[in-house]
Amino acid sequence: MSQRSSSVQRPDTLAAHGGGKAYGTQGQRKRVFANYVEIKKYPEEAIYQYDVVVRPERGEFKKLPPPAYMRSVFDAAMVEYRQSKLSGIPMVYDSRKIAYAPKRICGSQEWLDLDISFNDDGNTEKYVIRLREAAVVNTSILTEFMTGRGNVSMGDIQAAINALDLAIGSVLHLEMVGFNRSFFTRAQSQRTSGGLELWSGFSFSIRPGVDRLYLNVNTAVTAMYTAGSLLEALTSIMNLKDASQLRGKLTVQTLREMGTFLRGLIMFVGHRGIKGRRKFAVRGTTSKSLDVESFDWEDPDRPGKPESITVAQYYQRRYNIKLSYPFLPGLVGRKNSVFPIEFCQIAENQRYRGHLDERQTADMVKFACQSPISNMERIRKVLTQTNLGGQAVVKAFGLSLPNELAQVEARVLPPPTVDYANASRDRSFVPHNGVWNMMGKMVLKPGPSLAYWAVLVLVNRQYMSDTSVRNFVTTLISACKQSGYTINTSQPPIVYGSPHGDIPREMMLACKSIPLPPKTSPQLLLVILPSTNTQVYQSVKNYAYTTLGVHTQCMQSKHVQRPSMQYCANLCLKINAKLGGVNQRLSAGHMSKLLRKKPTLFLGCDVTHPGPGEQHKPSIASVVGSTDLDGTRYAATLIQLPSRQEMVDRLQEAFVRHLKLFYKAAGAKPLRIIFYRDGVSETQFAQVRDRELIELQRACASLQQGYKPEITFLAVLKRHNTRFFPMNRGDGDKNGNMIPGTIIDRSITMPGITDFYLFAHAAIQGTSRPTHYYVLHDDANFTADDIQQLTYHLCYTYAICTRSVSLVPPVYYAHRVADRARCHLVDMGVGFEEATESSSGHYGGVGTTIGGRSTAPGSVAAKIIKINNSLDESMYFM
């Protein structure tokens, strides 16, 4: 067994190509709990990897059954053959094609066959499980990787990590419903709308740290299908009182739109005409109702005389069952079998992978929102209950771990000094706990005064009077004046329009209502929306970005009725940023001097993918770049990519654009470039770094021979399962979270490269999540303290917030640009999701009804997407 060894000493400066590990030293030191369990011993002997082939006794699977079913078949064989053919050796299985064992069971030149009869809900099926050695996993490289002594990459240790993950998971599957590395239970579930319920659970994953191996355990939530009547589920989705109201409502078109809900769903069908229950996966729906959908049928009592009958007639004649809902379509299963919805029951333990609507999302957020103390206690409780270290299979794989959380060293960095305009009462100040307000402060640099603007009210005049709008405008002007931004036109035109009408026409009419001098364009449309209606909002932004070329500031109508100075001050920050102003900057302290010592270009990049059922639509990469010496103003570039492509094409073109924009606005070439790259998994680091560094270097060389600015490349990861908890009540904020400026760069971080977890923000609710930064390349010879403080301090410069933000602004802006891409491409019907989310297409099959067009994946070429020239170099996305 391997136990932790002494740490390799590394310098505190960052290696030029991401090699070696550097640590910061500044800040107040303290100990914190991490949601990690230190593994005291791990295997140093080989683990054996096996190919697994599960097949029916006769024939082959056209498609592998669901993972839960495959695991059940495999586990049944393990029980039957453990003491005979398997010689008492446990095996763990990934539910598809790979298994691991701590000792050799059979060789690579032979197949070991296990015959098993499996009972599934009263139906017995016979299978053959074939095992053959595929590889011998060298676990000693775990030690090499964690100590940094060998040239070992994350990919090299992945097989060993997978084996140990599966060993842990094999125990958890006995108590909970598992999906990959996450495990859930219905014990504390909550119903939500649309035939779904929310389950709580945990994620478990083996993680390498510095000189140590850990088990990461975090709380998790997921949406599950509510088991039971499909009729009741559809009634819930349609917001109807009972199934009888489905007549005329549940049309084929409606079912097509429910593709995400029904796609691949496992059903049980049962009625008095058959014995027991039959299980099938939904492939689609019939194109007509069951009292119209017909097929050729040969009555057993009248052989040789096929006739055309409807599905409803078939059930009446074949089973003497009169359908209660013949006006509904049917579900299509295997071999184009048709099943009436009224006989279908949704099987248990099925995870919903579709898009949650607004209400479901709100329920999910509320359900998942737990205090740090509550989350930590839940993790401790599940560790005690599962007692993983005491389980036979875990021991067999050489793991030894306690049921307690690890303690790690943290440091709290001091906040920066933030500057506003000289005329401010609080011109320079140090924020407390990452939060401040605009009282006594004026924007650092006001943009052009607002003279040519109008108010477009997309609310019925009956519910929002002209007087109410005028009163709100007066409050907005007053708030802007106090914040140092000038609105010259105090009585802008107010135009009413319909949110259900022609939005571009309404916007054009509003612009035409503005009195304009010759060769002058409107500066802003303040658009009052009736609600958070996404479609109206997208239509407004799409037309503004692509055609109109006018800045828009959208707001909800509820804020008009009770004008708030604080709300209007926040609007002022957005308007000023869009029109070219600067709200705040870092004071001329250490970090500001670091920026001005060499002109520095900040770049941020993010990738967003089509949502469920939209694989044929493009993915979008967003690149933002700073345009001033203080890193406060940014411009954006959108790149269209083939669907679900992770690597960003046309980057050189985008980089050239941002290098030119920086030179144009700042009057100097950047001598240093700091690139924050989001949306990259740890296994892709080397590939993305090498590829995109070359693109950036080529962009520089294309502008001037020998032009080689210093480049620092950081990967940014927000969606991870690492959490930290204060050890003492007084060490956290009022909610029990880590205070802003807390940084962790030891023990549980990535071996071999400089990385750190940073809490830059004060969480408003729930348990705060740090952002994980990895320094993959550094030409500038930054110290660890330099890059950590710079990253933290930049989080105080987000243009439209009077608080520090959780993500470094170049990435935050890239997120906003990607989000605006939904609006920019709304005419294409594209719905986007975060790059780290999974999605899949609409269900479909022979003789079924499917949703969406059948455009081939990858048919979209990579290209730069242009927005209107009037907005192109602005922060239109704020």
C-alpha angles and dihedrals in degrees: 000000000000121000127188116286131207117289120260110239113241132183123257093236121086117253115245095241101031096269121136127021129264128195132208122233107187126098137045111308122226141154121249137180118250124200087245132108115211111232105223095196133017131178121280094176121084124281115212121228119206135196110231124204117183115186138161116263086251124034129347138281112262085202128008114256118246116295094249091057093046090050091051092052091048093047090051089055091047091055093048098045103028095105097035122036093011094050092224092300115140121226130199121207134204091213092245123054110325135073134172134210131186091227135032114275101172137350134258094254097056139056121225109210123205117189114205136178108211124197113211115181093325095318117108118212127182121221140175118220113200121198129191131167109254104173145349109236113217106216094182089080087070088071092045091051096046095047094042092232099125137046091256124146132203089255091056093061097041096098092053091047091049092052093051092045089054091049090055091042093052088066095045094049088066092063106026143033107261135206114180104306096344125089128193141185133201092218093102101025128147130207118237131177128286100042094299137118132196122238128193125217146128142270119226123191138158111239129187115228134179105302090335141078119224142189110224114210122184137166116254141182132201141177117250133187112255105244116232139052116017088205090060091047093052090046088054092048091051091046091236128148097229142356094261088072090063090085106113092001104073098061128164088258091054091050089049089057088051090061093118091054097048102033110122093345113162112232137185115215122197139162138150092273095068135048117248119333133309123217125215141160118238112246097172145297136286114262092234139034117275093252088059105029105096140183139175113272133179113214110226088222091054106040119189094026109096116188137183113251136162122251089248090054090048093058091046094051100033100041103012089241121140110208115236092205107034089149090072126087118248132238119252118221138169117335088011092289111167122220126188112241091230091066095048126103122190109237120237129261100027120149120222111228100176131101117289116227123230096273094045091048091052090050090049093051092049092046093049096044107105130156118254091249091051093049093048092050092049090053092048091049095052090048090054094044096048095039090196095182091060096052118110097226092049090051091046089060090053099253125143119181138156127230095246137096121252123247118222137182119258134179130208112219119210116251120249128250111257123210129213128174120312089244091062120108087223098038095160123018142153111240118231117227091348096292135104139144139225096256107130092002133110127195113270096233120010116215122230109310114262110250107140111054143117139198117238111198112199091186129094110267087229090068098036119037127206088244092057091051092048091051090052092049089052091053091047092051090049092050091048091050091052089048092052098254120121127222107188098184106066096177108045120180113274114213124186121212140164122259087211095051135076101309096192090052092050091050092048091051090050091052092048089054091065114095103233131185115229115290092012126124130206113268102203146002115206102207119198111204125199093229142330089300103160096200095057092045092050092049091052094049095042094055092043094050099042108030117005098046094206127128114248129200111196124198138169120257093235090074092058095062093058108026112208123199090213092052091047091049088056090050088051091057091052094046093047092050092049094049095051106272131129118229102191142342141192114278120250093271130119097303095044090050088049089057096045095043085076122011103256128205115202116206129188129186134187135169126215126192136207116273127246113312095014103092092134092059120089129266116230130220118199122202122186128186133188118245103194138058093250096053093239103115122061140183126201140221126196122207122193113218135186111274115291094354111154099193114079117233125198091032094137090058091049093047092050089053093052093045089054093045091052092050091046095051102031098036093228139081113250109252091187130040122194111192121194110194120194130188098046123127121219092252090057097050098102094042095049094041095051094044098045095041088058090050091051093046091049090050090055093045091050090061098049133357111252093014103144113159119188110268126204115187122197128179115215124208122185101158103072137115102241116120134171132206130198113250093215130038092238093054095070137055125270091281094050094255128129112276120246113276095037110142131184119193103153142074102001096041126102115288118237100018135066110258137149143186114232131195100198097161143053108244114233094206141355125012115331119236121212123223115242116222124191122193103216099168135009128179093166097070092231116180116235088251091053096053094040094050093042091052092046095046093048087062087071092060100066101137103228103036134084089204137061113266131226095237129053105259099245088061093039090053091047088054090052092048091050089049090052088052086075087063095039091056099034091120087064091057092238121163114191134202136189116287094242094053120096125229140172138194135268117285117254146143145157110328093005135118114244134186127236133019121296100238112157116254114253093025092120114092122223113255143149111262113220124211125199112303091234090064101029099102097034135088090255089150095069 
